[in-house]
Amino acid sequence: PFTIHPAGDGVWAAVSPPMEMPAISNAAIVDLGDRTLVVDSFMTDEAAEALSDAAEELTGHRPHLLVTTHHHVDHVGGNRVFAEIPRFGTARMRELIEQDVPLPDVLIVSPVEVMGSERSVRVIPTGKGHTDSDIVVSIPDVGAVVAGDLVWNGVHPKTSDGHPLPWVDSLEVIGKLDPKVVIGGHGKPGGTSLVDRMVTYMREVDEVVTQIAAGDRAPTEAKAPKGTAKWVGLDRFHAGLKAITSR
């Protein structure tokens, strides 16, 4: 249900076709040497099982740790497959997850270093952005960042649970990590231009939200941010504006 994209020595993106079952979203596999870290679990048990198998094939180990980037079902729906291993997240994520799945059980409030025999990674909570509580994973030795749904490539982001300007702040956290490779939640991995593009996108969303709140424009009349006409899922752009302005 996904394709494997190398993102540095011992780091792989598992990329689902945008918004297609059974995976829906992206995930990542990180070889720590003596342990294997997986980031996100896809939408379904089927996709999560395939992810676990791919992790073992690539690293020689079954997954030992799971990091959840945020609470949406397409990133936690496969958590049952990882029920027996530690699951990193935040307390707010636990509150927001609606599915009957194993919840994060290692709750973090500040950056945490996860050390393996060959490398260490940083699990970084960025606060509000795409949701009320997002996490990114930095793999410094290869210059890779797993950004979850803070970054989308060629796909209009779901903004209905988001906070436009805090989202920009979270993107700036990623930018300061100076990544060579960014693995977003939907679409193919890329470089820092993906982060820059999302900053521009969310600033434009904030401008449109201000106009709608002032009565100068209706959500359905708003034009998508410049350069995104061919992106998948324009309906999410308009639905997000409606959700944000009706809070």
XYZ file of C-alpha atoms in Angstrom:
247
model
C 0.000 0.000 0.000
C 3.035 2.310 -0.115
C 6.388 2.789 -1.817
C 9.738 3.035 -0.050
C 11.845 6.157 -0.607
C 15.382 6.284 0.868
C 15.826 9.476 2.895
C 19.412 8.976 4.064
C 21.488 6.061 5.310
C 19.158 3.918 7.418
C 16.141 6.194 6.975
C 13.172 5.476 4.715
C 9.899 7.187 3.900
C 6.898 4.922 3.360
C 4.809 6.954 0.933
C 1.176 6.166 0.210
C -0.537 7.386 -2.961
C -2.199 10.620 -1.777
C -5.371 9.942 0.183
C -5.725 6.337 -1.044
C -6.666 3.367 1.146
C -5.490 1.336 2.911
C -2.663 3.625 4.078
C -3.934 7.168 3.191
C -0.864 8.921 4.650
C 2.911 8.541 4.919
C 5.086 6.939 7.587
C 8.809 6.545 8.206
C 11.281 3.876 9.279
C 14.520 4.726 11.102
C 17.296 2.217 11.803
C 18.856 3.071 15.176
C 21.302 0.165 14.948
C 20.127 -2.114 17.719
C 16.537 -0.895 17.471
C 14.053 0.258 14.848
C 11.878 3.346 15.161
C 8.650 3.768 13.192
C 6.893 7.109 12.798
C 3.089 6.875 12.423
C 1.050 3.758 11.697
C -1.144 4.593 8.684
C -4.944 4.293 8.501
C -5.465 0.541 8.800
C -4.076 -2.601 10.388
C -3.397 -3.942 6.893
C -1.120 -1.035 6.017
C 0.514 -1.075 9.451
C 1.335 -4.789 9.132
C 2.994 -4.088 5.789
C 4.929 -1.239 7.411
C 6.124 -3.489 10.227
C 7.213 -6.136 7.707
C 9.051 -3.520 5.633
C 10.833 -2.253 8.743
C 12.076 -5.747 9.559
C 13.193 -6.358 5.988
C 15.088 -3.053 5.824
C 16.674 -3.025 9.292
C 16.732 -6.634 10.439
C 14.581 -5.776 13.468
C 10.866 -5.650 14.124
C 9.836 -2.136 15.235
C 10.845 -1.377 18.812
C 9.396 2.158 19.131
C 6.511 4.101 17.568
C 6.240 7.889 17.392
C 2.867 9.481 16.649
C 3.065 12.867 14.911
C -0.580 13.802 15.643
C -3.976 12.333 16.460
C -5.691 11.961 13.054
C -6.926 8.476 12.227
C -4.835 8.101 9.061
C -1.733 8.326 11.274
C -2.894 6.250 14.275
C -5.383 3.759 12.788
C -2.748 1.034 12.615
C -1.599 1.425 16.231
C -3.009 -2.007 17.135
C -0.135 -3.566 15.196
C 2.294 -1.769 17.531
C 0.389 -2.384 20.769
C 3.295 -4.193 22.439
C 5.972 -1.521 21.971
C 6.440 1.970 23.522
C 4.411 4.649 21.722
C 5.622 8.251 21.967
C 3.120 11.108 21.880
C 1.680 13.906 23.990
C -1.061 14.090 26.590
C -3.143 16.253 24.258
C -2.878 13.620 21.515
C -4.256 11.026 23.916
C -7.247 13.284 24.573
C -7.888 13.864 20.883
C -7.587 10.330 19.487
C -11.107 9.111 18.835
C -10.344 5.639 17.516
C -10.272 2.509 19.634
C -6.536 1.995 19.246
C -3.577 1.743 21.637
C -2.797 5.297 22.721
C 0.589 6.945 23.175
C 2.016 5.728 26.480
C 5.287 7.697 26.582
C 4.077 11.282 26.921
C 6.522 14.084 26.222
C 6.355 17.839 26.824
C 9.790 18.845 25.496
C 12.331 17.409 23.019
C 13.487 13.890 23.851
C 16.604 12.164 22.534
C 16.147 8.517 21.589
C 19.502 6.761 21.434
C 20.422 3.607 19.572
C 23.726 1.861 19.038
C 24.329 3.600 15.688
C 22.474 6.934 15.930
C 20.218 9.091 18.029
C 17.115 10.964 16.960
C 15.205 13.832 18.535
C 11.459 13.632 19.093
C 10.277 17.235 19.189
C 6.796 18.416 20.221
C 6.041 21.639 18.338
C 2.718 22.487 20.000
C -0.197 23.807 17.972
C -0.076 23.754 14.180
C -1.811 21.183 12.032
C -3.634 20.133 15.214
C -3.602 21.129 18.871
C -0.463 19.024 19.345
C 2.103 18.007 16.721
C 5.429 16.186 16.876
C 8.338 16.058 14.433
C 11.277 13.654 14.419
C 14.775 14.895 13.571
C 17.491 12.508 12.378
C 20.491 14.863 12.549
C 23.237 12.622 11.147
C 21.524 12.422 7.740
C 19.756 15.778 7.885
C 16.251 14.301 7.705
C 13.061 15.423 9.441
C 9.792 13.508 9.631
C 7.262 16.340 9.735
C 3.904 14.592 9.796
C 1.045 16.698 8.469
C 2.797 19.976 9.152
C 4.112 19.441 5.594
C 2.121 18.345 2.512
C 3.499 18.025 -1.013
C 1.120 18.461 -3.940
C -1.882 17.862 -1.691
C -4.025 20.554 -0.070
C -3.571 20.213 3.691
C -6.379 19.492 6.075
C -6.668 22.723 8.046
C -9.987 22.159 9.806
C -8.252 21.282 13.096
C -5.382 23.668 12.446
C -4.119 27.018 13.639
C -2.575 28.959 10.720
C -0.025 31.200 12.446
C 1.040 28.624 15.076
C 1.386 26.247 12.108
C 3.887 28.704 10.633
C 5.724 28.740 13.968
C 5.939 24.935 13.895
C 7.265 25.033 10.340
C 9.952 27.456 11.475
C 11.009 24.899 14.094
C 11.556 22.469 11.219
C 13.396 25.102 9.188
C 15.827 25.747 12.032
C 16.802 22.076 11.924
C 18.176 22.795 8.406
C 16.998 19.485 6.935
C 18.229 18.097 3.638
C 15.203 15.814 3.396
C 11.702 16.461 4.706
C 9.226 13.581 4.966
C 5.765 15.102 5.093
C 2.495 13.444 5.936
C 1.186 13.340 2.366
C 3.045 13.443 -0.948
C 6.643 12.643 -1.801
C 9.585 13.695 0.386
C 11.571 16.730 -0.686
C 13.909 19.441 0.498
C 13.442 22.617 2.519
C 11.413 24.116 -0.320
C 8.500 21.998 0.960
C 8.708 23.815 4.282
C 8.969 27.226 2.615
C 5.962 26.446 0.427
C 3.881 25.435 3.445
C 4.846 28.644 5.267
C 3.571 30.660 2.304
C 0.425 28.523 2.109
C -0.463 28.959 5.771
C 0.222 32.698 5.738
C -2.206 33.006 2.817
C -4.755 30.905 4.697
C -4.436 33.268 7.656
C -5.026 36.282 5.382
C -8.151 34.693 3.895
C -9.450 33.762 7.354
C -9.088 37.424 8.385
C -11.038 38.520 5.306
C -13.808 36.009 5.968
C -14.046 37.061 9.621
C -14.411 40.680 8.477
C -17.244 39.720 6.139
C -15.242 40.570 3.025
C -15.309 37.069 1.544
C -17.148 33.752 1.854
C -15.171 30.517 2.374
C -16.455 29.031 -0.886
C -15.344 32.104 -2.853
C -11.740 32.028 -1.674
C -9.045 31.154 -4.172
C -6.483 28.548 -3.189
C -2.963 29.823 -2.475
C -0.871 30.738 -5.487
C 0.760 27.794 -7.241
C -1.574 25.132 -5.819
C -4.171 24.929 -8.597
C -3.112 21.390 -9.507
C -2.811 20.118 -5.958
C -5.042 17.218 -4.919
C -8.061 17.943 -2.700
C -9.152 21.546 -3.230
C -12.299 20.723 -1.241
C -10.148 20.460 1.907
C -9.013 24.062 1.419
C -12.570 25.393 1.430
C -13.732 23.022 4.198
C -10.827 24.137 6.342
C -11.664 27.805 5.926
C -15.256 27.116 6.929
C -14.164 25.151 10.009
C -11.592 27.710 11.156
C -13.926 30.689 10.798
C -16.849 28.973 12.509
C -15.023 28.203 15.774
